[in-house]
Amino acid sequence: MLLSKPDFKFFKQKSETIDLSPQIIEGRKRLLKEPVEPVDLGRVKSIGDLVDAWKSGGIQSRSLAECAIVYENMLTDKDRPTIFLGLSGALIAGGLRKVISTLVRKGLVDAIVSTGAILYQDYYTALGYRHYKGTPNADDEKLHDLYIDRIYDAYVDEVGFVECDDRISEFCSNLKPKRYSTREFLFKLGLTLNDKDSILYSASKAGIPIFCPAIADSSIGIGLAGYYRWANDNKVRTFTIDTLKDNVEIAQIVLASKKTAAIYVGGGVPKNYINDAAVMLDYTKGHAYAFQITADAPHWGGLTGSTLDEAKSWGKVSKAATRATVYAEATIALPLIVGYVLQKCLAKNRSRVRYSWGEGTLTMRHKNA
């Protein structure tokens, strides 16, 4: 049986409706200029190569590469922006402790705002305790009976946590009875450690300030509560943690900086605190650079998923800011971005910040690496 000849008249009519006027041709040229290039794994020999390839890719791979580009601009800007790093989420349980302490040691960040949980688990690890591979499908009631705590697919030793709480309480008993910002408290706590992979230890040795505005909402807070109870029972004069002192100190850093930049790993209190620092004493500047790694979405209305454009409306991110967002899980995205800047040696000539803190005063100097 012979098939009839196909009739393409319908499609011809469709093509005749396309109007390629000079204006449309010009518009098409502007937009159809950079093709998406497939990743050639045969040419990828390093993290830097992979991120470079993603610059011509799509979806979240390109978004991650854009974050890496923003970080590169932060580190190479001749005005030497002060870089704030916000940390939230289960980053220590997820294996990022050395990545973060490397950022400190290599001079890739200048100040940190963190949740108390991250700092506590860093302290726990510095004392010789470990996180262990587990499963999110564990029998949690059985874990409780065994004094094992679960953080998604990792286990931690509750007996070790109790011992860490006691160590923090003991540390507190040796502090002078005065007002401390969380920066001052954490600096002193970091000096009690001896672990180059520790975030607290590395920051204290490098003089990099760590702020923890929600310190009470953590196991560090549990250790502090144990100390306060002991002091009350024994009628011992106590020191106080003054988080409003933190506000003044972080605002002083912003005011003393020609430019500021922000890296948000997750969201929550650290993200908001770094944003607030930009407008606490000066509403006009905003962060000149910002990138964020988040697994949340903006349409829920929460801070963690909020866009950096939204932050412009508050003056927290500059109108002219170089910015990017990657929607990804931090244990995947952060090592790739940090690996990129390390392999490119982008901080090789970047000066280090030296902070001189007085009572209500701050002097910032820069020293060549």
CSV table of C-alpha atoms in Angstrom, one decimal:
chain,number,residue,atom,x,y,z
A,1,MET,CA,0.0,0.0,0.0
A,2,LEU,CA,1.3,3.4,-1.0
A,3,LEU,CA,1.4,6.1,1.7
A,4,SER,CA,0.1,9.5,0.8
A,5,LYS,CA,2.7,12.3,0.5
A,6,PRO,CA,2.9,14.2,3.8
A,7,ASP,CA,1.3,17.6,3.7
A,8,PHE,CA,3.5,20.2,5.5
A,9,LYS,CA,1.2,23.1,4.6
A,10,PHE,CA,0.1,23.5,8.3
A,11,PHE,CA,3.7,24.0,9.4
A,12,LYS,CA,4.5,26.3,6.5
A,13,GLN,CA,1.6,28.5,7.6
A,14,LYS,CA,3.1,28.6,11.1
A,15,SER,CA,6.5,29.6,9.9
A,16,GLU,CA,5.0,32.4,7.9
A,17,THR,CA,3.6,34.0,11.0
A,18,ILE,CA,7.1,34.6,12.4
A,19,ASP,CA,7.9,38.3,12.1
A,20,LEU,CA,11.7,38.8,12.0
A,21,SER,CA,11.6,42.6,12.0
A,22,PRO,CA,14.9,44.5,12.6
A,23,GLN,CA,14.0,45.1,16.2
A,24,ILE,CA,13.3,41.5,16.8
A,25,ILE,CA,16.5,40.4,15.1
A,26,GLU,CA,18.5,42.9,17.3
A,27,GLY,CA,16.7,41.6,20.4
A,28,ARG,CA,17.5,38.0,19.5
A,29,LYS,CA,21.2,38.8,18.9
A,30,ARG,CA,21.4,40.3,22.4
A,31,LEU,CA,19.8,37.3,24.1
A,32,LEU,CA,21.1,34.4,22.0
A,33,LYS,CA,24.7,35.2,22.4
A,34,GLU,CA,26.2,32.8,25.0
A,35,PRO,CA,25.4,29.1,24.3
A,36,VAL,CA,25.2,26.6,27.1
A,37,GLU,CA,28.3,24.4,26.9
A,38,PRO,CA,28.2,20.7,27.9
A,39,VAL,CA,30.7,19.8,30.7
A,40,ASP,CA,33.6,17.9,29.1
A,41,LEU,CA,34.9,15.7,31.9
A,42,GLY,CA,37.9,14.8,29.9
A,43,ARG,CA,39.1,18.4,30.5
A,44,VAL,CA,38.2,18.5,34.2
A,45,LYS,CA,41.2,17.8,36.3
A,46,SER,CA,40.4,19.8,39.5
A,47,ILE,CA,37.6,21.5,41.4
A,48,GLY,CA,38.6,24.7,39.7
A,49,ASP,CA,38.2,23.2,36.3
A,50,LEU,CA,34.7,21.9,37.1
A,51,VAL,CA,33.5,25.2,38.5
A,52,ASP,CA,35.0,26.9,35.4
A,53,ALA,CA,33.0,24.5,33.2
A,54,TRP,CA,29.9,25.3,35.1
A,55,LYS,CA,30.2,29.0,34.3
A,56,SER,CA,28.9,28.0,30.8
A,57,GLY,CA,26.4,25.5,32.2
A,58,GLY,CA,22.9,25.8,33.5
A,59,ILE,CA,20.5,25.5,36.4
A,60,GLN,CA,22.2,25.2,39.8
A,61,SER,CA,25.6,24.3,38.4
A,62,ARG,CA,25.8,27.8,36.9
A,63,SER,CA,24.4,29.4,40.0
A,64,LEU,CA,27.2,27.7,42.1
A,65,ALA,CA,29.7,29.0,39.6
A,66,GLU,CA,28.2,32.5,39.9
A,67,CYS,CA,28.7,32.3,43.7
A,68,ALA,CA,32.3,31.3,43.1
A,69,ILE,CA,32.7,34.4,40.9
A,70,VAL,CA,31.2,36.7,43.5
A,71,TYR,CA,33.7,35.2,46.1
A,72,GLU,CA,36.5,35.8,43.6
A,73,ASN,CA,35.5,39.4,43.3
A,74,MET,CA,35.3,39.8,47.1
A,75,LEU,CA,38.9,38.5,47.5
A,76,THR,CA,40.4,40.5,44.6
A,77,ASP,CA,38.7,43.9,45.1
A,78,LYS,CA,41.4,46.5,45.7
A,79,ASP,CA,39.2,48.2,48.3
A,80,ARG,CA,39.7,45.0,50.4
A,81,PRO,CA,36.1,44.3,51.7
A,82,THR,CA,35.7,42.9,55.1
A,83,ILE,CA,34.1,39.5,54.6
A,84,PHE,CA,31.5,38.2,57.0
A,85,LEU,CA,30.7,34.5,57.1
A,86,GLY,CA,27.3,33.3,58.4
A,87,LEU,CA,27.1,29.6,59.5
A,88,SER,CA,24.0,27.7,60.2
A,89,GLY,CA,22.8,24.1,59.9
A,90,ALA,CA,24.4,20.7,60.7
A,91,LEU,CA,27.8,21.7,59.1
A,92,ILE,CA,30.0,19.8,61.6
A,93,ALA,CA,28.0,16.7,61.5
A,94,GLY,CA,28.1,17.0,57.7
A,95,GLY,CA,31.9,17.0,57.6
A,96,LEU,CA,32.6,20.7,56.9
A,97,ARG,CA,34.7,21.5,60.0
A,98,LYS,CA,38.1,21.5,58.2
A,99,VAL,CA,36.6,23.5,55.2
A,100,ILE,CA,35.5,26.2,57.6
A,101,SER,CA,38.7,26.3,59.7
A,102,THR,CA,40.7,26.5,56.4
A,103,LEU,CA,38.7,29.6,55.5
A,104,VAL,CA,39.9,31.2,58.7
A,105,ARG,CA,43.5,30.1,58.5
A,106,LYS,CA,43.9,31.1,54.9
A,107,GLY,CA,42.5,34.6,55.4
A,108,LEU,CA,39.4,34.0,53.2
A,109,VAL,CA,37.0,35.4,55.8
A,110,ASP,CA,37.4,38.3,58.3
A,111,ALA,CA,34.5,37.7,60.8
A,112,ILE,CA,32.1,34.9,61.6
A,113,VAL,CA,28.5,34.8,62.9
A,114,SER,CA,27.5,31.3,63.8
A,115,THR,CA,24.8,29.3,65.6
A,116,GLY,CA,25.8,27.9,68.9
A,117,ALA,CA,25.3,24.3,67.8
A,118,ILE,CA,28.1,24.6,65.2
A,119,LEU,CA,30.6,26.1,67.7
A,120,TYR,CA,29.6,23.6,70.4
A,121,GLN,CA,30.1,20.6,68.0
A,122,ASP,CA,33.5,22.1,66.9
A,123,TYR,CA,34.4,22.3,70.6
A,124,TYR,CA,33.2,18.7,71.2
A,125,THR,CA,35.4,17.5,68.3
A,126,ALA,CA,38.4,19.5,69.5
A,127,LEU,CA,38.2,17.6,72.8
A,128,GLY,CA,38.6,14.3,71.0
A,129,TYR,CA,35.0,13.3,70.5
A,130,ARG,CA,33.7,12.3,67.1
A,131,HIS,CA,30.6,12.2,64.9
A,132,TYR,CA,29.7,8.8,63.6
A,133,LYS,CA,28.0,7.5,60.4
A,134,GLY,CA,24.4,6.6,61.1
A,135,THR,CA,21.1,6.4,59.3
A,136,PRO,CA,18.0,8.7,59.2
A,137,ASN,CA,16.0,5.5,59.6
A,138,ALA,CA,17.4,4.6,63.0
A,139,ASP,CA,15.3,3.5,65.9
A,140,ASP,CA,15.4,6.8,67.8
A,141,GLU,CA,13.9,5.4,71.0
A,142,LYS,CA,16.7,2.8,71.0
A,143,LEU,CA,19.3,5.5,70.4
A,144,HIS,CA,18.0,7.4,73.4
A,145,ASP,CA,18.3,4.4,75.6
A,146,LEU,CA,22.0,4.1,74.4
A,147,TYR,CA,22.7,7.8,75.1
A,148,ILE,CA,23.3,8.4,71.4
A,149,ASP,CA,21.9,11.5,69.7
A,150,ARG,CA,21.1,11.7,66.0
A,151,ILE,CA,21.7,14.5,63.6
A,152,TYR,CA,20.0,13.3,60.4
A,153,ASP,CA,22.4,10.5,59.3
A,154,ALA,CA,25.1,11.1,61.9
A,155,TYR,CA,25.4,10.0,65.5
A,156,VAL,CA,27.0,11.8,68.4
A,157,ASP,CA,27.8,10.6,71.9
A,158,GLU,CA,25.5,12.1,74.5
A,159,VAL,CA,28.0,11.0,77.3
A,160,GLY,CA,30.6,13.1,75.5
A,161,PHE,CA,28.1,16.0,75.2
A,162,VAL,CA,27.6,15.9,79.0
A,163,GLU,CA,31.3,15.9,79.6
A,164,CYS,CA,31.6,18.9,77.2
A,165,ASP,CA,28.9,20.8,79.1
A,166,ASP,CA,30.8,20.2,82.3
A,167,ARG,CA,34.0,21.4,80.7
A,168,ILE,CA,32.3,24.6,79.6
A,169,SER,CA,30.9,25.1,83.1
A,170,GLU,CA,34.4,24.7,84.5
A,171,PHE,CA,35.8,27.1,82.0
A,172,CYS,CA,33.2,29.7,83.0
A,173,SER,CA,34.1,29.4,86.7
A,174,ASN,CA,37.6,30.7,85.9
A,175,LEU,CA,36.4,33.9,84.1
A,176,LYS,CA,36.4,37.3,85.8
A,177,PRO,CA,33.0,38.5,86.8
A,178,LYS,CA,32.4,41.2,84.2
A,179,ARG,CA,30.4,41.7,81.0
A,180,TYR,CA,31.5,39.8,78.0
A,181,SER,CA,30.3,39.9,74.4
A,182,THR,CA,30.0,36.5,72.8
A,183,ARG,CA,33.1,37.5,70.7
A,184,GLU,CA,35.1,37.9,73.9
A,185,PHE,CA,33.8,34.7,75.5
A,186,LEU,CA,34.4,32.6,72.4
A,187,PHE,CA,37.8,34.0,71.9
A,188,LYS,CA,38.8,32.9,75.4
A,189,LEU,CA,37.1,29.5,74.9
A,190,GLY,CA,39.0,29.0,71.7
A,191,LEU,CA,42.4,29.6,73.4
A,192,THR,CA,41.7,26.6,75.7
A,193,LEU,CA,41.9,24.3,72.7
A,194,ASN,CA,44.9,22.9,70.7
A,195,ASP,CA,43.5,21.7,67.4
A,196,LYS,CA,44.4,23.4,64.2
A,197,ASP,CA,41.3,22.0,62.5
A,198,SER,CA,39.0,23.7,65.1
A,199,ILE,CA,37.1,26.7,64.0
A,200,LEU,CA,37.2,28.2,67.5
A,201,TYR,CA,40.9,27.6,67.9
A,202,SER,CA,41.8,28.8,64.4
A,203,ALA,CA,39.8,32.0,64.9
A,204,SER,CA,41.3,32.8,68.3
A,205,LYS,CA,44.8,32.3,67.0
A,206,ALA,CA,44.2,34.4,64.0
A,207,GLY,CA,42.2,37.1,65.9
A,208,ILE,CA,39.1,36.5,63.7
A,209,PRO,CA,36.0,37.5,65.7
A,210,ILE,CA,33.2,35.0,66.1
A,211,PHE,CA,29.8,36.2,67.2
A,212,CYS,CA,27.0,34.0,68.4
A,213,PRO,CA,24.0,36.2,69.1
A,214,ALA,CA,21.8,33.2,70.0
A,215,ILE,CA,24.4,31.5,72.2
A,216,ALA,CA,21.8,30.6,74.9
A,217,ASP,CA,20.0,28.5,72.4
A,218,SER,CA,22.7,25.8,72.2
A,219,SER,CA,24.6,23.3,74.2
A,220,ILE,CA,27.1,26.1,75.0
A,221,GLY,CA,24.1,27.7,76.7
A,222,ILE,CA,23.5,24.5,78.6
A,223,GLY,CA,27.1,24.7,79.9
A,224,LEU,CA,26.5,28.3,80.8
A,225,ALA,CA,23.3,27.4,82.6
A,226,GLY,CA,25.2,24.8,84.6
A,227,TYR,CA,27.8,27.4,85.6
A,228,TYR,CA,25.1,29.9,86.7
A,229,ARG,CA,23.3,27.3,88.8
A,230,TRP,CA,26.6,26.4,90.5
A,231,ALA,CA,27.4,30.0,91.1
A,232,ASN,CA,24.0,30.7,92.5
A,233,ASP,CA,24.2,27.7,94.9
A,234,ASN,CA,27.6,28.8,96.1
A,235,LYS,CA,26.9,32.5,96.2
A,236,VAL,CA,29.7,33.2,93.7
A,237,ARG,CA,29.6,36.5,91.7
A,238,THR,CA,29.1,35.7,88.0
A,239,PHE,CA,30.0,37.2,84.7
A,240,THR,CA,27.4,38.0,82.1
A,241,ILE,CA,27.1,37.5,78.4
A,242,ASP,CA,26.0,40.8,76.9
A,243,THR,CA,24.7,40.2,73.4
A,244,LEU,CA,23.9,43.9,73.0
A,245,LYS,CA,27.7,44.4,73.3
A,246,ASP,CA,27.9,42.2,70.2
A,247,ASN,CA,25.7,44.6,68.3
A,248,VAL,CA,28.0,47.5,69.1
A,249,GLU,CA,31.1,45.4,68.2
A,250,ILE,CA,29.9,44.1,64.8
A,251,ALA,CA,28.6,47.5,63.9
A,252,GLN,CA,32.0,48.9,64.6
A,253,ILE,CA,33.5,46.5,62.2
A,254,VAL,CA,31.1,47.7,59.5
A,255,LEU,CA,31.9,51.3,60.2
A,256,ALA,CA,35.6,50.7,60.1
A,257,SER,CA,35.4,48.9,56.7
A,258,LYS,CA,35.5,50.7,53.4
A,259,LYS,CA,33.3,47.9,52.0
A,260,THR,CA,31.7,44.8,53.4
A,261,ALA,CA,30.8,41.4,51.9
A,262,ALA,CA,28.6,38.6,53.1
A,263,ILE,CA,28.7,34.8,52.7
A,264,TYR,CA,25.6,33.1,54.0
A,265,VAL,CA,25.7,29.3,54.5
A,266,GLY,CA,22.1,28.6,55.3
A,267,GLY,CA,20.2,31.3,57.0
A,268,GLY,CA,18.6,31.8,60.4
A,269,VAL,CA,20.0,34.1,63.0
A,270,PRO,CA,23.5,34.4,61.4
A,271,LYS,CA,22.1,35.6,58.1
A,272,ASN,CA,19.8,38.1,59.7
A,273,TYR,CA,22.6,39.3,62.1
A,274,ILE,CA,25.0,39.9,59.3
A,275,ASN,CA,22.3,41.8,57.4
A,276,ASP,CA,21.4,43.9,60.4
A,277,ALA,CA,25.1,44.8,61.0
A,278,ALA,CA,25.0,46.6,57.6
A,279,VAL,CA,22.3,49.0,58.8
A,280,MET,CA,22.7,49.1,62.5
A,281,LEU,CA,24.6,52.4,62.5
A,282,ASP,CA,24.6,53.4,58.9
A,283,TYR,CA,21.7,52.9,56.5
A,284,THR,CA,23.4,54.1,53.4
A,285,LYS,CA,26.0,51.4,52.3
A,286,GLY,CA,24.8,47.9,52.5
A,287,HIS,CA,27.0,44.9,51.7
A,288,ALA,CA,28.9,45.4,48.4
A,289,TYR,CA,29.1,41.7,47.7
A,290,ALA,CA,26.9,38.8,48.9
A,291,PHE,CA,26.3,35.2,48.0
A,292,GLN,CA,24.2,32.5,49.7
A,293,ILE,CA,23.9,28.8,49.8
A,294,THR,CA,20.4,27.8,50.8
A,295,ALA,CA,18.1,24.8,50.4
A,296,ASP,CA,15.0,26.9,51.3
A,297,ALA,CA,12.8,28.8,48.9
A,298,PRO,CA,11.7,32.4,49.0
A,299,HIS,CA,7.9,31.8,48.5
A,300,TRP,CA,7.5,30.5,52.1
A,301,GLY,CA,8.3,34.0,53.3
A,302,GLY,CA,11.1,33.0,55.7
A,303,LEU,CA,14.5,34.6,56.1
A,304,THR,CA,16.6,31.5,55.2
A,305,GLY,CA,15.1,31.4,51.7
A,306,SER,CA,14.7,35.1,51.2
A,307,THR,CA,16.5,36.6,48.2
A,308,LEU,CA,19.3,39.0,48.2
A,309,ASP,CA,17.2,41.4,46.2
A,310,GLU,CA,14.7,41.4,49.0
A,311,ALA,CA,17.6,42.5,51.3
A,312,LYS,CA,18.1,45.5,49.1
A,313,SER,CA,14.7,46.9,50.2
A,314,TRP,CA,16.1,47.0,53.7
A,315,GLY,CA,19.4,48.6,52.7
A,316,LYS,CA,21.2,45.5,53.9
A,317,VAL,CA,22.6,44.6,50.5
A,318,SER,CA,23.7,47.5,48.3
A,319,LYS,CA,21.7,48.5,45.2
A,320,ALA,CA,24.9,47.9,43.2
A,321,ALA,CA,25.9,44.7,45.0
A,322,THR,CA,27.5,41.9,43.1
A,323,ARG,CA,25.5,38.9,44.3
A,324,ALA,CA,24.4,35.3,43.6
A,325,THR,CA,22.4,32.5,45.2
A,326,VAL,CA,22.8,28.7,44.7
A,327,TYR,CA,19.9,26.5,45.8
A,328,ALA,CA,21.9,23.6,47.1
A,329,GLU,CA,22.8,21.6,50.2
A,330,ALA,CA,25.8,23.2,52.0
A,331,THR,CA,27.8,20.0,52.4
A,332,ILE,CA,28.0,19.8,48.6
A,333,ALA,CA,28.2,23.4,47.6
A,334,LEU,CA,30.6,25.0,50.1
A,335,PRO,CA,33.6,22.6,49.5
A,336,LEU,CA,33.3,23.2,45.8
A,337,ILE,CA,33.2,27.0,46.2
A,338,VAL,CA,36.0,27.0,48.7
A,339,GLY,CA,38.0,24.5,46.7
A,340,TYR,CA,37.7,26.9,43.7
A,341,VAL,CA,39.1,29.9,45.4
A,342,LEU,CA,41.9,27.9,47.0
A,343,GLN,CA,43.0,26.3,43.8
A,344,LYS,CA,42.9,29.6,42.0
A,345,CYS,CA,45.1,31.1,44.9
A,346,LEU,CA,42.8,34.1,45.0
A,347,ALA,CA,43.8,35.1,48.5
A,348,LYS,CA,47.5,34.9,47.9
A,349,ASN,CA,48.1,38.6,48.1
A,350,ARG,CA,45.1,39.5,50.3
A,351,SER,CA,46.1,41.3,53.5
A,352,ARG,CA,44.9,40.1,56.9
A,353,VAL,CA,42.8,42.1,59.3
A,354,ARG,CA,44.2,42.9,62.7
A,355,TYR,CA,41.6,44.0,65.3
A,356,SER,CA,42.5,46.0,68.3
A,357,TRP,CA,39.5,46.0,70.7
A,358,GLY,CA,39.1,48.5,73.5
A,359,GLU,CA,36.2,49.3,75.8
A,360,GLY,CA,33.7,50.4,73.3
A,361,THR,CA,36.4,51.1,70.6
A,362,LEU,CA,37.8,49.2,67.7
A,363,THR,CA,40.9,49.8,65.5
A,364,MET,CA,41.3,47.8,62.3
A,365,ARG,CA,44.6,47.5,60.6
A,366,HIS,CA,45.6,45.4,57.6
A,367,LYS,CA,48.8,43.4,57.4
A,368,ASN,CA,50.2,41.7,54.3
A,369,ALA,CA,49.8,37.9,54.3
